[in-house]
Short mmCIF file of C-alpha atoms and ligand atoms in Angstrom, two decimals:
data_model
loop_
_atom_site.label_atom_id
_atom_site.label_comp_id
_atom_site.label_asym_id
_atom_site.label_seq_id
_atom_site.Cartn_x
_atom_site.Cartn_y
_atom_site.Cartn_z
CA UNK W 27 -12.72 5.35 -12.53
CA UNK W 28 -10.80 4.45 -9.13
CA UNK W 29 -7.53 4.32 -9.71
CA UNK W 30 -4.50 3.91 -6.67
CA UNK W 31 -1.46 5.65 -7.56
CA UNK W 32 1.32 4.73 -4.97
CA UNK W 33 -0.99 3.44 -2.69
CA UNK W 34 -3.67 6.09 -2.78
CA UNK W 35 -6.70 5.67 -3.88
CA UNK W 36 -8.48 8.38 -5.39
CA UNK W 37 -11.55 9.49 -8.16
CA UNK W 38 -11.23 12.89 -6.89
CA UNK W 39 -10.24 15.38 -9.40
CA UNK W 40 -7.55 17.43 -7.05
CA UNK W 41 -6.19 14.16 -6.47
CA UNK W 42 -5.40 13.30 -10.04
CA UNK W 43 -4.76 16.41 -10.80
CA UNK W 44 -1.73 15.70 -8.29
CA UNK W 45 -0.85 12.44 -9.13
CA UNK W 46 -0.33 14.09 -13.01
CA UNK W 47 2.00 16.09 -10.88
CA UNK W 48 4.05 14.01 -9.17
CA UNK W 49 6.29 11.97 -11.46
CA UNK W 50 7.34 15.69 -13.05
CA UNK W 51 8.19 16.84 -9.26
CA UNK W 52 10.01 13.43 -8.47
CA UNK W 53 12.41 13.64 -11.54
CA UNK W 54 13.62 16.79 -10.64
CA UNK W 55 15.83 17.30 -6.99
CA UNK W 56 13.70 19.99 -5.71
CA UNK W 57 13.05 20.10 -2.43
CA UNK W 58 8.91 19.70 -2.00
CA UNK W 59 6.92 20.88 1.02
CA UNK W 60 4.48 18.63 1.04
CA UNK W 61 1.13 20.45 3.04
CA UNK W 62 -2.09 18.99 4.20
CA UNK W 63 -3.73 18.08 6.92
CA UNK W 64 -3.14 15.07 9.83
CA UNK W 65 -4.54 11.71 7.83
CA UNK W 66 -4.30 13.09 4.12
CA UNK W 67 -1.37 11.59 2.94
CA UNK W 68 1.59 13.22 3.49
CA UNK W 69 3.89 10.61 3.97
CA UNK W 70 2.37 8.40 1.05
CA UNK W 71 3.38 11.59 -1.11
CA UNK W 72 7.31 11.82 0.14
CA UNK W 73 7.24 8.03 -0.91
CA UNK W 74 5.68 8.18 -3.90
CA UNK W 75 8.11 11.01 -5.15
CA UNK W 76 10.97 8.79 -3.56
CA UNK W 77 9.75 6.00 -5.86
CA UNK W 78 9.21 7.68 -8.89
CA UNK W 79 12.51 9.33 -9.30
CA UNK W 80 16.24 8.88 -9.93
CA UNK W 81 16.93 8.02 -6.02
CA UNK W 82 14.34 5.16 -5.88
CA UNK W 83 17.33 2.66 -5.90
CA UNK W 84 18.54 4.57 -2.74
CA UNK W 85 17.29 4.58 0.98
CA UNK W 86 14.15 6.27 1.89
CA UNK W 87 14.34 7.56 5.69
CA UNK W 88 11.46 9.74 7.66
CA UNK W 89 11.38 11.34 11.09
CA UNK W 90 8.43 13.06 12.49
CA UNK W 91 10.18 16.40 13.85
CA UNK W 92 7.75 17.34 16.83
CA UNK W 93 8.49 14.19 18.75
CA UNK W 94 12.05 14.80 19.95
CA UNK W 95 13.41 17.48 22.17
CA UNK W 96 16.17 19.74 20.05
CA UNK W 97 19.06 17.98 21.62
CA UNK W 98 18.01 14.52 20.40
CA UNK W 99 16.47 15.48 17.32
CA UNK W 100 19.73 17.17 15.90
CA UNK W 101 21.60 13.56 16.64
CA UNK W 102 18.76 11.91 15.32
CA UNK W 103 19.50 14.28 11.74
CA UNK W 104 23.25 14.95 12.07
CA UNK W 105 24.06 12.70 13.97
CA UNK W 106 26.77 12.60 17.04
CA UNK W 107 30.09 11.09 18.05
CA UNK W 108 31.20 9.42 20.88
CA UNK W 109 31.43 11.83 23.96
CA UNK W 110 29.02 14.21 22.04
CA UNK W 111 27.09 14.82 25.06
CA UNK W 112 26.16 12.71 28.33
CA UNK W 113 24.95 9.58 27.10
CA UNK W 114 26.86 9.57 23.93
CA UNK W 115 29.11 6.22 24.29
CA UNK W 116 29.25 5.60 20.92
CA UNK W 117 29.68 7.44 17.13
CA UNK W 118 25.94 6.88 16.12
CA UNK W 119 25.27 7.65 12.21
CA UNK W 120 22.43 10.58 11.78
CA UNK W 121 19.44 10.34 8.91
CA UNK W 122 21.39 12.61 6.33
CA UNK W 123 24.42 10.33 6.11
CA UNK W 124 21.47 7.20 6.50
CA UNK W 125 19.66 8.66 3.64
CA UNK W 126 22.52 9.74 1.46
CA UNK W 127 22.05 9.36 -2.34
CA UNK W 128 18.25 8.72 -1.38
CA UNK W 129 15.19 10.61 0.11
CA UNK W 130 15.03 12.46 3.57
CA UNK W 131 10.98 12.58 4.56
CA UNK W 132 10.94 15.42 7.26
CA UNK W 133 7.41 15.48 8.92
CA UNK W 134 5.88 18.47 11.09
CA UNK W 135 9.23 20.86 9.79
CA UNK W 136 7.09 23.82 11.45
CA UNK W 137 8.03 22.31 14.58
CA UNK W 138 12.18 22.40 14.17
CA UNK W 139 13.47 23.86 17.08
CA UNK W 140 14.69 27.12 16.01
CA UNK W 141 18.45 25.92 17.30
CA UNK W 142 17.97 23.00 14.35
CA UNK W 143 16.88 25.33 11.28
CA UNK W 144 20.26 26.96 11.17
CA UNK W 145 22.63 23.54 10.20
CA UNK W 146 19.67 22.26 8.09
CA UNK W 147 19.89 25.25 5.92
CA UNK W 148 23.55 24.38 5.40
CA UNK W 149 22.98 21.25 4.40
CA UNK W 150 20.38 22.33 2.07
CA UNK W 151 22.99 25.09 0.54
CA UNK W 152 26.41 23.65 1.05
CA UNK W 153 25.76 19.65 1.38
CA UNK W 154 27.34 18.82 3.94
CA UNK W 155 26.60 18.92 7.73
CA UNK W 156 28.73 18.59 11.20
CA UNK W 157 27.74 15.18 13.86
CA UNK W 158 27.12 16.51 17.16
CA UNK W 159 30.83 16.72 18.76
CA UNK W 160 32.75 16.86 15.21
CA UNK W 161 34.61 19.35 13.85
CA UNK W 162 34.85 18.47 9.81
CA UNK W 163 32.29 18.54 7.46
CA UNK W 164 30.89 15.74 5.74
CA UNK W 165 29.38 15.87 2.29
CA UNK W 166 26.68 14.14 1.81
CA UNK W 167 23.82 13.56 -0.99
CA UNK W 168 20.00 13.85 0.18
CA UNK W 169 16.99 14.97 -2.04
CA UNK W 170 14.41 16.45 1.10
CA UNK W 171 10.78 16.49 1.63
CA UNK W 172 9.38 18.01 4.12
CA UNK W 173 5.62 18.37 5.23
CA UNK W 174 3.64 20.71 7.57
CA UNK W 175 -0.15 20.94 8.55
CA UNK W 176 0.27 24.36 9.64
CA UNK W 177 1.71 27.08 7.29
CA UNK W 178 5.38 27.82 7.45
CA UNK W 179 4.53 31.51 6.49
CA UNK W 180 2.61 31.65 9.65
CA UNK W 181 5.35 29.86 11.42
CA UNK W 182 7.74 32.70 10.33
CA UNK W 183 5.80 35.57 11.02
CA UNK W 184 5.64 34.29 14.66
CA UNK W 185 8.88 34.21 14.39
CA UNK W 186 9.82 30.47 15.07
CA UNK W 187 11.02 29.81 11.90
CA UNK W 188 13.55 31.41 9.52
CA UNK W 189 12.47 32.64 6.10
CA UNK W 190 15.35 31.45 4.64
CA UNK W 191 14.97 28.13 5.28
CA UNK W 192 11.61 28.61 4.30
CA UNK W 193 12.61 29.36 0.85
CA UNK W 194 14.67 26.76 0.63
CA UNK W 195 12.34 23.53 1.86
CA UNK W 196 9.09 25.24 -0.19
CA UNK W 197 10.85 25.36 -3.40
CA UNK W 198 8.08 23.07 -4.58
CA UNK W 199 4.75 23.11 -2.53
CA UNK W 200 1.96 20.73 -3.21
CA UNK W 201 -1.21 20.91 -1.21
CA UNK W 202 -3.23 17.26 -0.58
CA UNK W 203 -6.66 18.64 0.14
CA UNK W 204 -8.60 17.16 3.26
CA UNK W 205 -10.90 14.11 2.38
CA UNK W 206 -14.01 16.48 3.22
CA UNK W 207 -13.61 18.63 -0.53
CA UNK W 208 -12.27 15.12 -2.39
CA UNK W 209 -15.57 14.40 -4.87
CA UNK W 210 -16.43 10.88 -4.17
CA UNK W 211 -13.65 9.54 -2.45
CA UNK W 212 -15.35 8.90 0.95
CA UNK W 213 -17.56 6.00 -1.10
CA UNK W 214 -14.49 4.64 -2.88
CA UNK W 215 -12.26 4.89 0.19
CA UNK W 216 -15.20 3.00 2.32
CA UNK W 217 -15.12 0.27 0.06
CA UNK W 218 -11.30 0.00 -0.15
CA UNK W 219 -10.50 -0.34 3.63
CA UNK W 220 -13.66 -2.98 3.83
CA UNK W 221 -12.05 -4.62 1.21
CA UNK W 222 -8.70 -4.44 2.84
CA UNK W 223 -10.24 -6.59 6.32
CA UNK W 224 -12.00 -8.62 4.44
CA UNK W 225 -8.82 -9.73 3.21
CA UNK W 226 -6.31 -9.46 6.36
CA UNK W 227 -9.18 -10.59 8.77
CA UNK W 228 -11.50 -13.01 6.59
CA UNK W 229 -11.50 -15.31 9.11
CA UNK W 230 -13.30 -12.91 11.22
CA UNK W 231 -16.03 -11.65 9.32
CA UNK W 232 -16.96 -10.86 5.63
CA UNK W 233 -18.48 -7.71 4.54
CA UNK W 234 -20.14 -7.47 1.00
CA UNK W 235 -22.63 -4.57 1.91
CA UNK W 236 -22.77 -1.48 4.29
CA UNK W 237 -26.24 -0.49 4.76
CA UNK W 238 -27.38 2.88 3.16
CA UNK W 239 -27.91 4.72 6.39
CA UNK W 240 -24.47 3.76 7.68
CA UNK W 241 -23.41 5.15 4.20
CA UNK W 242 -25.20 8.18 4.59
CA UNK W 243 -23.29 8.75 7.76
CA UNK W 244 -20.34 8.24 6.89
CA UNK W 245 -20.82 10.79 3.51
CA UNK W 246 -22.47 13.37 5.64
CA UNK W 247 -19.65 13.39 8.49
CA UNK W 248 -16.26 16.14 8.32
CA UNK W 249 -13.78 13.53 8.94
CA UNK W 250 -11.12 15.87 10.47
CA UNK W 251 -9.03 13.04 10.54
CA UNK W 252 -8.92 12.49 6.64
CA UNK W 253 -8.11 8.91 5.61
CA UNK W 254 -6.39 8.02 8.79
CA UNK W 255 -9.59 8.45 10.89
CA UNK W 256 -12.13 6.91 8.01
CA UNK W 257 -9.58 3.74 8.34
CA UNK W 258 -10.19 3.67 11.77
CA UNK W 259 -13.40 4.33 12.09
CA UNK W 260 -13.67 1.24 8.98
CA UNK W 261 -11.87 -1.07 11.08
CA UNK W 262 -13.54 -0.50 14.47
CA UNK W 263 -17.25 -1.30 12.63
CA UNK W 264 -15.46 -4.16 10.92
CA UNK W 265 -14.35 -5.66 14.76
CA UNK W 266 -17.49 -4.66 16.56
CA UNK W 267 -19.79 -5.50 13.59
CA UNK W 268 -21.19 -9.09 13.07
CA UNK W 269 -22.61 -10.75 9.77
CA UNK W 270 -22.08 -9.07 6.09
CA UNK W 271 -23.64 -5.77 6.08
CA UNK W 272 -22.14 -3.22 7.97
CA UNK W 273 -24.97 -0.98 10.16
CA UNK W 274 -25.20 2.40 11.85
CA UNK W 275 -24.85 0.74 15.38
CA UNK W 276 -21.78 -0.58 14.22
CA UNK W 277 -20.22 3.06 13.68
CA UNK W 278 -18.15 5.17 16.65
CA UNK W 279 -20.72 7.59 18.49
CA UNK W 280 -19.45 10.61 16.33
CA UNK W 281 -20.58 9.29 12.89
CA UNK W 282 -23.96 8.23 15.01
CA UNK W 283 -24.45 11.86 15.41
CA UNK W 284 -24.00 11.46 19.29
CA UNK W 285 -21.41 13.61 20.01
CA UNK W 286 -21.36 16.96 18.94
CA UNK W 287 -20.70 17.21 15.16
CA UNK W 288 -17.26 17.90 14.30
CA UNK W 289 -16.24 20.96 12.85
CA UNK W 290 -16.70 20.99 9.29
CA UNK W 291 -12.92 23.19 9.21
CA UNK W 292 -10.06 22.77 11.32
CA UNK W 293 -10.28 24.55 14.39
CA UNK W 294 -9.20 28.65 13.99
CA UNK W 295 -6.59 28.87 17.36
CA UNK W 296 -7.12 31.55 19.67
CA UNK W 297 -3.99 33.77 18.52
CA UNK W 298 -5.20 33.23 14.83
CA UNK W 299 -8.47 35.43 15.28
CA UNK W 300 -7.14 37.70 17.80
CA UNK W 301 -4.28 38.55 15.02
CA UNK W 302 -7.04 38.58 12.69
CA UNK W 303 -9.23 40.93 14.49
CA UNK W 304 -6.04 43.41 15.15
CA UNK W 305 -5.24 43.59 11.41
CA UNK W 306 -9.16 44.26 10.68
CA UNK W 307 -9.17 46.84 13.23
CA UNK W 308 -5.62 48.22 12.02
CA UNK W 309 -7.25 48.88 8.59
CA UNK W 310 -10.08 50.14 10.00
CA UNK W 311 -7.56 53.18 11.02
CA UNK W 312 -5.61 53.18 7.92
CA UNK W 313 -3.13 51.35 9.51
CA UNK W 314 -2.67 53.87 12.69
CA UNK W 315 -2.06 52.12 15.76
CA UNK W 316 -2.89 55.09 18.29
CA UNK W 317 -6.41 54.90 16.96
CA UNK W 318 -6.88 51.09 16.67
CA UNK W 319 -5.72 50.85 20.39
CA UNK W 320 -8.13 52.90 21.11
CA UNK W 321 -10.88 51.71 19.34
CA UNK W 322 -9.75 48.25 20.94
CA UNK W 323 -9.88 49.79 24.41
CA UNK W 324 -5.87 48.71 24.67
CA UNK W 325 -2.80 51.15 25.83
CA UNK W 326 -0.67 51.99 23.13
CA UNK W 327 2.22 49.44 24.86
CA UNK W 328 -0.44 46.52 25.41
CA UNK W 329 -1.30 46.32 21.43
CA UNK W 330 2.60 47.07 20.18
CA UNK W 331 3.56 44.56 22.30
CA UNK W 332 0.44 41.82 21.10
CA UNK W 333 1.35 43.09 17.52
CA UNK W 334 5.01 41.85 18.36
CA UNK W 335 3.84 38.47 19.59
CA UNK W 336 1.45 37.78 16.92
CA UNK W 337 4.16 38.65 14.32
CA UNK W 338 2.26 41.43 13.02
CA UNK W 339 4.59 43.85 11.63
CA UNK W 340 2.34 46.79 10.46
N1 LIG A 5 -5.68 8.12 -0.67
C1 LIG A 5 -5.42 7.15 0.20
N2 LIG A 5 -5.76 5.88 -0.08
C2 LIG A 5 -5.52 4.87 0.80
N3 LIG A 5 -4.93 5.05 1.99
C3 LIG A 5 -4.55 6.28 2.33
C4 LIG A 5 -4.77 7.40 1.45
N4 LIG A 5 -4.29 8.51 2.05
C5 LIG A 5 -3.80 8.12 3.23
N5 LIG A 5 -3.95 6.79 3.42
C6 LIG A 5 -3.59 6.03 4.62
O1 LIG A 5 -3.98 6.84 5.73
C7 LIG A 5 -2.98 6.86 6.74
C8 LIG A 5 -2.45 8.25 6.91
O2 LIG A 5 -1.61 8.60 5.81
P1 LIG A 5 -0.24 9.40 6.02
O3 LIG A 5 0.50 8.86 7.21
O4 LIG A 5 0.47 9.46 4.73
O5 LIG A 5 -0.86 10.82 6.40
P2 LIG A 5 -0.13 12.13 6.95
O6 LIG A 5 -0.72 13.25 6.19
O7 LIG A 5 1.35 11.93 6.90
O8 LIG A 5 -0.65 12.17 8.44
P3 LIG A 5 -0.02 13.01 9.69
O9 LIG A 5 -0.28 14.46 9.40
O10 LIG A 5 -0.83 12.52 10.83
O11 LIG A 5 1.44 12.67 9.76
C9 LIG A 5 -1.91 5.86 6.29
O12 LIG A 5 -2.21 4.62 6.86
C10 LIG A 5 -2.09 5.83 4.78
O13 LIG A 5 -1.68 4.60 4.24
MG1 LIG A 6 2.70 11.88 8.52
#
């Protein structure tokens, strides 16, 4: 059965199994990490949790955290007053006291400048937080979500983010898993976005069938990009497409198979399986680092220090 729960639609199993989640998480005031990856959902979660619990009367504000620098992005939160800094001419009101008595959607919290993580914590444990250029405290009432694609455990052990703030945003994590492992949701979400343009753009073009080897593509492809990029890719075959079945030609060059195929998994960075390869080596030697350097071919120094910066602490 499809079903659309706040906007998502869904006959996976791990998605209902979430969506029987949700209104329990939203009536409590936890604070939820939401993780996934780019395109699953993330924001449609923070607003569904919004909307299903006591605050849904009260403003819902969200602020992608990796697009400011650490000077704007703490007015953008705390906001400043007038004279804060160059530039400041006038008191300007930050999210917190924007979202207060409602829902704070923090997006990409991995990437809060380290200067940041220390007044968020205090909002999270004492309520109340200081504009840029204030002295007193103001109280304020916020319920936050946050959301990551990377892990925050990760994010710690490199140290660039504190554990105890870590704690205190993951107090409830939920996981949206990426379209790729969602049972038959590429075939219902196909047929939802067509549905969608037939409707917004009608008088462009109708589309009752897609042909099966344009379905086959699109079932046999990764989509890295989750929903986001399967909405896209919908809407680019809808525009380029004529008449009402929707063909291979009309797909982008990477569900044609003309591009080299995506990776079925995100992309393992560099420092990921170097760190991994240390720690296999590392147990290799029961954990002594005279002999893994060695085994490595590395001075004693060169792998301490790499240890260090990887955030290996063995
Ligand atoms: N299950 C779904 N059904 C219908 N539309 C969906 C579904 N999941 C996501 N979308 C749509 O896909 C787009 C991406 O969703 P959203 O912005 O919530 O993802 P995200 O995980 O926050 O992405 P990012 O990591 O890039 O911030 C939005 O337009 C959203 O409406
Ligand atoms: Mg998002």
């Amino acid at each position: 059965m499809v079903s659309q729960f706040h906007g998502m639609v869904s006959v996976s199993p791990q998605m209902h199994t979430l969506f029987d989640l949700l209104p329990r998480v939203a009536r409590a005031d936890s604070t939820v990490l939401v993780r996934g990856e780019t395109g699953t959902g993330k924001e449609l979660v923070a607003r569904a949790l919004h909307e299903l619990g006591p605050r849904r009367g009260g403003p819902f504000r969200a602020v992608n955290c990796a697009t400011f620098t650490a000077e704007l992005l703490a007015s953008e939160l705390f906001g400043h007053v007038r004279g804060a800094f160059t530039g400041a001419v006038r008191d300007r009101k930050g999210l917190f006291e924007l979202a207060d008595g409602g829902t704070l959607f923090l997006d990409e919290i991995a990437e809060i400048p380290v200067s940041i993580q220390s007044r968020l914590l205090r909002v999270l444990q004492e309520r109340t937080f200081v504009p840029l250029g204030d002295t007193v405290p103001r109280s304020v009432d916020v319920r936050l979500v946050s959301a990551t694609h990377q892990s925050l455990r990760a994010a710690v052990e490199a140290g660039r983010f504190r554990a105890d703030l870590m704690y205190r945003v993951r107090v409830v994590p939920l996981f949206i898993p990426p379209l790729r492992e969602r049972v038959g949701d590429v075939g219902v979400l196909v047929d939802h976005f067509i549905e969608a343009f037939n409707t917004s753009h009608g008088h462009l073009r109708r589309v009752t069938e897609v042909h099966p080897v344009a379905r086959a593509a699109l079932m046999a492809y990764a989509w890295p990009g989750n929903v986001r990029e399967l909405a896209n890719v919908i809407e680019y075959a809808f525009v380029v497409g004529q008449g009402s079945t929707m063909c291979l030609q009309d797909l982008t060059p990477e569900l044609r198979g003309e591009e080299p195929p995506a990776e079925p998994r995100p992309a393992v960075t560099e420092d990921e399986r170097e760190r991994q390869r240390l720690l296999r080596v590392l147990a290799e030697h029961g954990g002594r680092k005279g002999a893994a350097a060695k085994a490595l071919g590395l001075s004693r120094s060169t792998l301490w220090r790499r240890l260090r910066e990887l955030g290996i602490h063995a």
